[in-house]
GROMACS .gro file of C-alpha atoms in nm:
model
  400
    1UNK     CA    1  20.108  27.155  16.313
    2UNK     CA    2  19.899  27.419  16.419
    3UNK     CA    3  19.566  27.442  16.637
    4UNK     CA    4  19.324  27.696  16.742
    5UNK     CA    5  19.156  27.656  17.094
    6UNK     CA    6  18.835  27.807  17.204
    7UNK     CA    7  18.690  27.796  17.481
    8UNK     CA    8  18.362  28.011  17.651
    9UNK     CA    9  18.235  28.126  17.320
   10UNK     CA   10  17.873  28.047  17.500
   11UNK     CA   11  17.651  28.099  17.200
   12UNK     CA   12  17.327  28.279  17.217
   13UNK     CA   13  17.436  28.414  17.570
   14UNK     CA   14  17.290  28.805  17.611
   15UNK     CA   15  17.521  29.120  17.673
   16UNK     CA   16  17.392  29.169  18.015
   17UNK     CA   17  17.272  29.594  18.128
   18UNK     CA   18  17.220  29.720  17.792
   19UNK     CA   19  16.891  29.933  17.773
   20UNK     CA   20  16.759  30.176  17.564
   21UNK     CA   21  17.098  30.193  17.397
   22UNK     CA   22  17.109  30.342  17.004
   23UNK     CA   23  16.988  30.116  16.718
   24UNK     CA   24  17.384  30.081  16.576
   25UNK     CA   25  17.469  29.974  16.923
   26UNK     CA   26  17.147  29.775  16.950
   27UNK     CA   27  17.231  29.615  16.613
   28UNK     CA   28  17.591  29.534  16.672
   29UNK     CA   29  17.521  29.338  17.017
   30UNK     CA   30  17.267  29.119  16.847
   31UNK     CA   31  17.508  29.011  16.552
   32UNK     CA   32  17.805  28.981  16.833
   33UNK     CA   33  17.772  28.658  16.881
   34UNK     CA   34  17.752  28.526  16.572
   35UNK     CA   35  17.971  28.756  16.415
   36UNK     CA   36  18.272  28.626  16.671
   37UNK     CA   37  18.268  28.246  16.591
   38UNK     CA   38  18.225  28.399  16.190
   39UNK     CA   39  18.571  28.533  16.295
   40UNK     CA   40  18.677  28.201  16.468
   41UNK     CA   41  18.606  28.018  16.196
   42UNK     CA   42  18.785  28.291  15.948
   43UNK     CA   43  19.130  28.293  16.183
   44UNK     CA   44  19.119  27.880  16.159
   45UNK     CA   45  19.143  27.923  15.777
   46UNK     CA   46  19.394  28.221  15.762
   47UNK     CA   47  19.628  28.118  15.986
   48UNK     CA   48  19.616  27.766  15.856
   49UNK     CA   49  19.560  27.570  16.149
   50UNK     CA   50  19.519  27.145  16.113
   51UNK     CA   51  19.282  27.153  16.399
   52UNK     CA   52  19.000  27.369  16.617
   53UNK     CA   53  18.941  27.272  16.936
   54UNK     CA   54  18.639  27.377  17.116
   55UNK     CA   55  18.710  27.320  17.509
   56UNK     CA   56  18.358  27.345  17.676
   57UNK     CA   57  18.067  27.567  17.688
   58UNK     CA   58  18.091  27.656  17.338
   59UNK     CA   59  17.675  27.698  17.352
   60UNK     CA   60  17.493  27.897  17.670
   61UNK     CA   61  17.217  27.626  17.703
   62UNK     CA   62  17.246  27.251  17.676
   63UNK     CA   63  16.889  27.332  17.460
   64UNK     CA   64  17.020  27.451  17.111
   65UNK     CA   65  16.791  27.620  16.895
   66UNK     CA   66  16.791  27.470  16.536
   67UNK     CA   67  16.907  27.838  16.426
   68UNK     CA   68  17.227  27.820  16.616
   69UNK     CA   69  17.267  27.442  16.485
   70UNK     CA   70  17.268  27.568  16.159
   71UNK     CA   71  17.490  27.820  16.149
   72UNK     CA   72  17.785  27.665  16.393
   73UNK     CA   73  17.744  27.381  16.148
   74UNK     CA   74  17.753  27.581  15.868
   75UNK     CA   75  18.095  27.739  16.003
   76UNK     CA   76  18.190  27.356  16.106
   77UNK     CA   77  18.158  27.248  15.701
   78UNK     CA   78  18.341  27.567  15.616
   79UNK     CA   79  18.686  27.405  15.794
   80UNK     CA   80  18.557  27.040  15.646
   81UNK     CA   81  18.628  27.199  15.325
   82UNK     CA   82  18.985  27.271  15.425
   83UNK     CA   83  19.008  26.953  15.536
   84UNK     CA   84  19.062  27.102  15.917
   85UNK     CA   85  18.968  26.856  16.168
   86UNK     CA   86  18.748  26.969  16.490
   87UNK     CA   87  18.719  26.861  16.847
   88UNK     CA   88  18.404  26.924  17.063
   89UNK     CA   89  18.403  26.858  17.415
   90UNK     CA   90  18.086  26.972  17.629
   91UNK     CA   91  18.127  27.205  17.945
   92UNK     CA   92  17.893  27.231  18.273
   93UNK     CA   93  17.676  27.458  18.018
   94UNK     CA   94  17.596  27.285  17.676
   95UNK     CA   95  17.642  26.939  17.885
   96UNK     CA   96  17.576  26.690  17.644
   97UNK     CA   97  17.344  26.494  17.575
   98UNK     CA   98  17.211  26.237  17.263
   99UNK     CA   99  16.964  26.464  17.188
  100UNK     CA  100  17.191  26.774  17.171
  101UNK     CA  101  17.214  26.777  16.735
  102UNK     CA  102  16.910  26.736  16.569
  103UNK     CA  103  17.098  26.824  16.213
  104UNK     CA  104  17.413  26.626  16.092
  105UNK     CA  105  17.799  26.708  16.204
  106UNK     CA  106  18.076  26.692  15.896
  107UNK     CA  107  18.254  26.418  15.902
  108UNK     CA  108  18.575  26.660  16.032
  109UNK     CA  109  18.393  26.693  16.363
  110UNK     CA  110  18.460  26.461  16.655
  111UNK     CA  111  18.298  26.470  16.992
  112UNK     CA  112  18.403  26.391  17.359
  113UNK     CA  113  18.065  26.291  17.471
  114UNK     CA  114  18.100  26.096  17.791
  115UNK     CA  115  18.201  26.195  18.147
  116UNK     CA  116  18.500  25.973  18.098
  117UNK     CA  117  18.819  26.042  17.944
  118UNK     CA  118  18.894  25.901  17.633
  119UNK     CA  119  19.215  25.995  17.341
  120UNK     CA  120  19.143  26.028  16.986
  121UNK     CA  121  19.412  26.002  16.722
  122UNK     CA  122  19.518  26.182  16.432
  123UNK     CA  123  19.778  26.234  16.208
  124UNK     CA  124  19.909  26.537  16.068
  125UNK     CA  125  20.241  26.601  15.853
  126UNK     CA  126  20.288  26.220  15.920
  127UNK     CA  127  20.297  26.301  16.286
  128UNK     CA  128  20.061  26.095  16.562
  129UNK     CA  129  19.874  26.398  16.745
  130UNK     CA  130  19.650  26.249  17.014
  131UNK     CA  131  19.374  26.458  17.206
  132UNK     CA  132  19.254  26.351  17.567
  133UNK     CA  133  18.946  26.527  17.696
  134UNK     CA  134  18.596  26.452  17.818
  135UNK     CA  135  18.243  26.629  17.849
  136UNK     CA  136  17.959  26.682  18.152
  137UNK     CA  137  17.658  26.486  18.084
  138UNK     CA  138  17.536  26.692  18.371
  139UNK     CA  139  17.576  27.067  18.521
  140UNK     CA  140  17.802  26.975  18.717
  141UNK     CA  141  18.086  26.754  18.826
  142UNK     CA  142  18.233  26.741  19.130
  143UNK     CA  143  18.473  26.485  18.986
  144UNK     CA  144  18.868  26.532  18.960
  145UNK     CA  145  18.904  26.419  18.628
  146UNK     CA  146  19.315  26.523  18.624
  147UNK     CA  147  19.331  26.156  18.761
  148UNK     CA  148  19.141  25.960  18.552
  149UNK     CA  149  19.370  26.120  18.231
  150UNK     CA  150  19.623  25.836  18.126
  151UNK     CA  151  20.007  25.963  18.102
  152UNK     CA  152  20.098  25.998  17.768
  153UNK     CA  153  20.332  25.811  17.545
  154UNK     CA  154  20.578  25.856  17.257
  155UNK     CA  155  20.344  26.079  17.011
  156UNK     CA  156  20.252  26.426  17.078
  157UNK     CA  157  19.916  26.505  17.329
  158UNK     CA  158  19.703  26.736  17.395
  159UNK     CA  159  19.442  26.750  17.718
  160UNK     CA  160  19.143  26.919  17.698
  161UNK     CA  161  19.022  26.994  18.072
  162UNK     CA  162  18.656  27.208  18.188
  163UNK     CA  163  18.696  27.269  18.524
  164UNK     CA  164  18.829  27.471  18.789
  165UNK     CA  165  19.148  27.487  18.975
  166UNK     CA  166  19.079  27.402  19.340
  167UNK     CA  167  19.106  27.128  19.588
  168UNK     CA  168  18.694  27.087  19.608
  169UNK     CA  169  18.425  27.170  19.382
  170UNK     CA  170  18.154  27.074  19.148
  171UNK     CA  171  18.275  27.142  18.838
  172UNK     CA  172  18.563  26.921  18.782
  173UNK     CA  173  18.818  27.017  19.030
  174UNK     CA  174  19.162  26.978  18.959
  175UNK     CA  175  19.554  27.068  19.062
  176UNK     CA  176  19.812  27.214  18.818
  177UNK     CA  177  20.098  26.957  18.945
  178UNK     CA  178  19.880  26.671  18.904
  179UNK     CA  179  19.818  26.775  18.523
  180UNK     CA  180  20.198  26.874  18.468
  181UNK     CA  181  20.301  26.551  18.596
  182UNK     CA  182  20.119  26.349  18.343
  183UNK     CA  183  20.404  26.481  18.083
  184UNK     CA  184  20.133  26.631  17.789
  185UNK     CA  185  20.250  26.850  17.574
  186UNK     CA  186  20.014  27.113  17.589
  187UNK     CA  187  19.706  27.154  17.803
  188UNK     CA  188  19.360  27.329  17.658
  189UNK     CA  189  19.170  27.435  17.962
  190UNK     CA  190  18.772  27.565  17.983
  191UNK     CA  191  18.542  27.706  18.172
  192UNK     CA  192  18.742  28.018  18.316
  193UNK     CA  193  18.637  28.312  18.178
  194UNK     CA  194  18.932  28.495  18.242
  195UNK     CA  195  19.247  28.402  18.042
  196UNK     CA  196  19.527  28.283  18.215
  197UNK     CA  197  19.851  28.100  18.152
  198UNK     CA  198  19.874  27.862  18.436
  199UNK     CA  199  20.208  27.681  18.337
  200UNK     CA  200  20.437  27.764  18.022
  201UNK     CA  201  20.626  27.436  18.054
  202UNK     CA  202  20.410  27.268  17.968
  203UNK     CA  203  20.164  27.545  17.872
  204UNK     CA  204  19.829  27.467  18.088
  205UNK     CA  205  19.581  27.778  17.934
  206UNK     CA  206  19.282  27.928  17.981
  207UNK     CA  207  19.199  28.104  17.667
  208UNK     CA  208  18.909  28.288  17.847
  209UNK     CA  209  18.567  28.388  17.697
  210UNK     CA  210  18.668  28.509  17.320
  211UNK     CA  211  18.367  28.742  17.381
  212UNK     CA  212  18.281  28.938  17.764
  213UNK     CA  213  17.863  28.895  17.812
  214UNK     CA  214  17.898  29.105  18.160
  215UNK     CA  215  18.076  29.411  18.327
  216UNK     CA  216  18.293  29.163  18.522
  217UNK     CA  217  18.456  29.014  18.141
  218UNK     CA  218  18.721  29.317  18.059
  219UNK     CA  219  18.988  29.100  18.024
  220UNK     CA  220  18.908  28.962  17.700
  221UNK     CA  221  19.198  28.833  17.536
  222UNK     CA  222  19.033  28.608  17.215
  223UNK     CA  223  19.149  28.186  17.123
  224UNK     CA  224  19.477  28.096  17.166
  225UNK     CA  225  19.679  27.968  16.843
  226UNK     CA  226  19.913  27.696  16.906
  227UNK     CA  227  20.205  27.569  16.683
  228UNK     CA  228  20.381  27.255  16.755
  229UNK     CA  229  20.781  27.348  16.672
  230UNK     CA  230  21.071  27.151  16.615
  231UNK     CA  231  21.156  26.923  16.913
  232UNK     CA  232  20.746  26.941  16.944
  233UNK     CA  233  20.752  27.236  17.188
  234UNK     CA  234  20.450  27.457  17.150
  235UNK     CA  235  20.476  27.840  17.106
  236UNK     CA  236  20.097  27.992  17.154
  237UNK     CA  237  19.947  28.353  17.103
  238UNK     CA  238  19.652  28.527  17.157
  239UNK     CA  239  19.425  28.597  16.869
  240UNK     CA  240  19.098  28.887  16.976
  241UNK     CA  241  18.777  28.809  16.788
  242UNK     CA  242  18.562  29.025  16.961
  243UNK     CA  243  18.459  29.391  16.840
  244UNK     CA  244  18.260  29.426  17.191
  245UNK     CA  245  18.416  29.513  17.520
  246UNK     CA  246  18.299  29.628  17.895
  247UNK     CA  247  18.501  29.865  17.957
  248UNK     CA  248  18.592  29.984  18.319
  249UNK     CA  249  18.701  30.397  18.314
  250UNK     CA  250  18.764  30.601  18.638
  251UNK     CA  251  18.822  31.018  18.535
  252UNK     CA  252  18.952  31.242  18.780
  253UNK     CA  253  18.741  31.545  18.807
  254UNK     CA  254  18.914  31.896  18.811
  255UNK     CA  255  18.854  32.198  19.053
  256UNK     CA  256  18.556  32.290  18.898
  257UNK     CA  257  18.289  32.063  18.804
  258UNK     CA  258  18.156  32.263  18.580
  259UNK     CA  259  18.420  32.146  18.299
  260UNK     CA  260  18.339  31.768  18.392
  261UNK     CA  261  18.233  31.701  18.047
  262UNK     CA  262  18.577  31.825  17.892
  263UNK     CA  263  18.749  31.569  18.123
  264UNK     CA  264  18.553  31.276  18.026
  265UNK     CA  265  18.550  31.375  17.616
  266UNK     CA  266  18.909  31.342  17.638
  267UNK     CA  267  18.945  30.997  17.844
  268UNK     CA  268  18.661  30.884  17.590
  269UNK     CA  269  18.879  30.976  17.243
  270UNK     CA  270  19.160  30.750  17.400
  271UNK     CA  271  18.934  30.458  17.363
  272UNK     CA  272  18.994  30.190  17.119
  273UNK     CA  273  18.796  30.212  16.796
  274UNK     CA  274  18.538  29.946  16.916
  275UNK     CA  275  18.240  29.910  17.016
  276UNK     CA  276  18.224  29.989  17.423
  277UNK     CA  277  18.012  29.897  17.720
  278UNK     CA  278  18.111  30.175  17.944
  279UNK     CA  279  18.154  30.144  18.348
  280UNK     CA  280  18.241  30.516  18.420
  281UNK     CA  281  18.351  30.624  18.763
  282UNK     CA  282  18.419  30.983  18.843
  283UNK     CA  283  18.623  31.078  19.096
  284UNK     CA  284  18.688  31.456  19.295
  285UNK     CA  285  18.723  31.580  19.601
  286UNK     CA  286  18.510  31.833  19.768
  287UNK     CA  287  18.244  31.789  19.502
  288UNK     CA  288  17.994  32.077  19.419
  289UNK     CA  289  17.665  31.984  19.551
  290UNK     CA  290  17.464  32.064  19.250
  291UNK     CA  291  17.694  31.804  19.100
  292UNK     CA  292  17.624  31.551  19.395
  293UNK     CA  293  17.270  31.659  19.363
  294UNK     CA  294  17.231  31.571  18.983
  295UNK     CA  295  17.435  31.276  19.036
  296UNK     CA  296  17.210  31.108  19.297
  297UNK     CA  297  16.911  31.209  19.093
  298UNK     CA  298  16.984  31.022  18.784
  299UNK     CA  299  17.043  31.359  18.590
  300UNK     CA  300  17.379  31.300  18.504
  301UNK     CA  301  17.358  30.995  18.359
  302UNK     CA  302  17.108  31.062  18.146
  303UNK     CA  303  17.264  31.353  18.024
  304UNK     CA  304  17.591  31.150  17.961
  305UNK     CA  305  17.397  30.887  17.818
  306UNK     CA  306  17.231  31.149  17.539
  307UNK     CA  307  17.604  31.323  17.467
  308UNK     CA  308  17.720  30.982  17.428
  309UNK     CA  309  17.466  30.880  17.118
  310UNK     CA  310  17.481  31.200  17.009
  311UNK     CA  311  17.905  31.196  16.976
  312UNK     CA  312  18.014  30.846  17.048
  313UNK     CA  313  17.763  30.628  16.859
  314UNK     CA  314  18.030  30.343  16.957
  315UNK     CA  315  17.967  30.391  17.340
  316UNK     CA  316  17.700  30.302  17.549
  317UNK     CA  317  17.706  30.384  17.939
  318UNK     CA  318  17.605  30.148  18.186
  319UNK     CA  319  17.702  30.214  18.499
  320UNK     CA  320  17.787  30.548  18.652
  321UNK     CA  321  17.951  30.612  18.945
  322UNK     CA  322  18.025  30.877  19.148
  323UNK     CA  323  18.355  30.913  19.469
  324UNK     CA  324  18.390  31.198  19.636
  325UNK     CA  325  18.734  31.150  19.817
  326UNK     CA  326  18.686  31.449  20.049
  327UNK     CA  327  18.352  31.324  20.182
  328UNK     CA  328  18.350  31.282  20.532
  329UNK     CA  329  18.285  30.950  20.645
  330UNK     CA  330  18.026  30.822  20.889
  331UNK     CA  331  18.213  30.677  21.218
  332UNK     CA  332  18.051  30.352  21.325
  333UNK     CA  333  18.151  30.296  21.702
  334UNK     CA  334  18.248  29.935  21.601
  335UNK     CA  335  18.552  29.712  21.506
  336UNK     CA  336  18.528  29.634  21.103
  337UNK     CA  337  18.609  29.259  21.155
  338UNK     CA  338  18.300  29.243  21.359
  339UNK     CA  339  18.102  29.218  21.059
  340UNK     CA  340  18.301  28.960  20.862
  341UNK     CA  341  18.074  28.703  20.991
  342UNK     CA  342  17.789  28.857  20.853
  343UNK     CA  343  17.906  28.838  20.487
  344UNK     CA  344  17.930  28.490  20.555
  345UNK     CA  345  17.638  28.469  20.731
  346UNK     CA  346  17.466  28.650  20.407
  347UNK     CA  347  17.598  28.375  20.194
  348UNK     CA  348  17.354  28.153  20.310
  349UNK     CA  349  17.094  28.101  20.031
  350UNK     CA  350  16.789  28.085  20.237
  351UNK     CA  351  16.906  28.421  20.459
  352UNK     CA  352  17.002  28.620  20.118
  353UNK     CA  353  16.673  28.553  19.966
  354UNK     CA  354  16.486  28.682  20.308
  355UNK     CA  355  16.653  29.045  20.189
  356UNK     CA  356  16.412  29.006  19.848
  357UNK     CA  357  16.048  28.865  19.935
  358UNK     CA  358  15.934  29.039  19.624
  359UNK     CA  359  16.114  28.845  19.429
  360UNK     CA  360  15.914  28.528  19.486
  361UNK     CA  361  15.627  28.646  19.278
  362UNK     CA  362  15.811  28.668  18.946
  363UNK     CA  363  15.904  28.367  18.765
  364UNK     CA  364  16.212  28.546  18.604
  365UNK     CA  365  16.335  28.705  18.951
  366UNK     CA  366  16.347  28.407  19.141
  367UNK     CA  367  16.594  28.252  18.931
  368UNK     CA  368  16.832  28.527  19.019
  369UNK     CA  369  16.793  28.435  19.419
  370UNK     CA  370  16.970  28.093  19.317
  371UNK     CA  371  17.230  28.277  19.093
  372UNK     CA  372  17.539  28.239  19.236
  373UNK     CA  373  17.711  28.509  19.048
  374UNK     CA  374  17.390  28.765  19.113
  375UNK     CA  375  17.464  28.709  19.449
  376UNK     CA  376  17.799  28.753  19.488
  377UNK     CA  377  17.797  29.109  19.293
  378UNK     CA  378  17.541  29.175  19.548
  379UNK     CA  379  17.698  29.124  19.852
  380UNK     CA  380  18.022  29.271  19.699
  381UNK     CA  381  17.899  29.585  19.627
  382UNK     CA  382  17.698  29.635  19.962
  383UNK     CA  383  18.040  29.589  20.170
  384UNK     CA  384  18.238  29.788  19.903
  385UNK     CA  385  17.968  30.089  19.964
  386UNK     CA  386  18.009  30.044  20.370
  387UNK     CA  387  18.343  30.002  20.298
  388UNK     CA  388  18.333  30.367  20.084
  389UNK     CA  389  18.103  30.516  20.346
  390UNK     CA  390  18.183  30.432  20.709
  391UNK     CA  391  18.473  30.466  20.907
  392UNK     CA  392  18.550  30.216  21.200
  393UNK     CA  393  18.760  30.167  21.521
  394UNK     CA  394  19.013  30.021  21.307
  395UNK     CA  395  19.072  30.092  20.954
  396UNK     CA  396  19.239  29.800  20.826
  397UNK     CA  397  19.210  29.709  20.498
  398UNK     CA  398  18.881  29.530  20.449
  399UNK     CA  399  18.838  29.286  20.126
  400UNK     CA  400  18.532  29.132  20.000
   0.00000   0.00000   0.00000
């Protein structure tokens, strides 16, 4: 028996920091999303799999648009035809809800839709396969579900698990031991955007996001396909769907800045035929300061940004960066762990928004003041640039 799980695929979610980017580009983030489950959908049937699993947060929104209905369900009737059976459960995300389909689901499509586990049966080859999983009725749940599962029994079982490995948290905290020790065969985790193998025996995965939405998703690896084997061990893979990446790059400058474009050109022909979302960082010591200059002004990456549509229609810079390793720093008369309260301190959600008053005004901006992840790459990059900049009493090694 084989199985494909997906998990992450968040439907209708936007490529984040892409502006003003060439109308190929333009074009090919649009269809991304769509184009990706297409691809989902097209592995299932090629490789022959019995069933799909789809492990949480397969939409962006718990609103669907009748659009997206249409054409997940239109993938959904293209397995029914192959008689390919599909599991839904519903992540902290696309939380379910009765309202959630407003069009039919095949008959191949069954649903986890409480915040309860539950095990559905089937048979393949003759062979009892049972699936134990559950959904969020809400955006979060600061539940451990990993002891509500049942241990399993004689047939072969799969667990499908959104959450997060920790001791505390609101979205369905759990421990690896505590999920080993209930003696399932295989274990389809969500909600992770990285992938990661967190047990091979048995294997407890985290396919990861099939496609990366932000600069922080460049470890893309695709779904994981999953083939029970003789004495109903399961050997997995990972399949990539995506034609999209973020794509970090640091370049080491020569001697002479002047031939800074020759040093990119050939990093940039090493790239992978796909289309890129570029995070460049340039590197040198002892930088020219005309270089510097047109750096800080913005000229640089403009100019990058034109060579790039001009030569790499396939490339499309976002971020530029610019380390010059033989820059003095500035010596702060202080001990660097006296500021590690401060980054807690910052953490604080009513003392972070204080450093953006602005913001309240705007509708759209104030939702990023309660974005967790907005401000975390905040505060991250604001200690990684004093971090860059200053020099201390001590210079330990400072992490943020």
């Amino acid at each position: 028996m084989r199985f494909l799980q997906v998990s992450d695929l968040h439907l209708d979610r936007p490529f984040t920091g892409i502006t003003k980017a060439s109308p190929a580009f333009e074009k090919a983030v649009m269809a991304e999303n769509k184009r990706s489950f297409a691809e989902i959908i097209q592995l299932a049937l090629d490789k022959k799999v019995q069933l799909v699993l789809f492990c949480g947060d397969t939409f962006h929104s718990p609103h669907l648009p009748l659009a997206t209905q249409s054409f997940f369900i239109a993938g959904l009737n293209q397995l029914a035809e192959k008689n390919i059976q599909v599991v839904i459960t519903f992540g902290n995300h696309d939380y379910y809800t009765k309202e959630r389909f407003l069009l039919p689901l095949p008959e191949n499509v069954h649903l986890f839709t409480k915040e309860e586990v539950e095990v559905k049966s089937f048979t393949f080859e003759d062979e009892i396969i049972e699936v134990a999983g559950f959904s969020y009725n809400h955006p979060t749940l600061p539940i451990n579900m990993g002891e509500k599962f049942p241990k399993k029994g004689k047939n072969f079982r799969i667990g499908i698990y959104h959450g997060e490995e920790k001791l505390k948290g609101v979205y369905a905290p759990f421990q690896k031991k505590q999920l080993a020790s209930l003696n399932y065969d295989y274990w389809a985790l969500g909600h992770i955007h990285v992938p990661e193998v967190l047990s091979f025996a048995p294997p407890i995965i985290y396919p990861g996001t099939p496609v990366g939405h932000t600069k922080k998703e460049t470890q893309v690896k695709g779904v994981v396909l999953g083939e029970v084997m003789k004495g109903k061990e399961v050997k997995f893979s990972f399949l990539p769907v995506s034609q999209i990446n973020y794509t970090s790059l640091t370049i080491r400058l020569g001697q002479n800045p002047k031939e800074f474009l020759n040093h990119i050109t050939g990093e940039l022909n090493q790239l992978s035929p796909q289309w890129h979302i570029l995070s460049l960082t340039l590197t040198g010591e002892n930088l020219d300061e005309e270089f510097t200059t047109s750096f800080l002004k913005g000229e640089l990456a403009e100019f990058l940004k034109g060579e790039l549509k001009k030569n790499y229609p396939k490339l499309y810079l976002q971020e530029l960066k610019l380390l010059d390793h033989g820059k003095e720093k500035i010596y702060l008369p202080i001990e660097k762990e006296l500021l590690v309260p401060y980054e807690k301190l910052y953490q604080e959600r009513e003392v972070f928004q204080d450093f953006f008053p602005e913001f309240s005004a705007y509708k759209e901006l104030r939702a990023l003041l309660v974005d967790e992840e907005f401000k975390k790459d905040v505060l991250k990059d604001v200690f990684n640039t004093m971090n860059e900049d200053f020099s201390f009493k001590e210079e330990d090694k400072w992490n943020f």
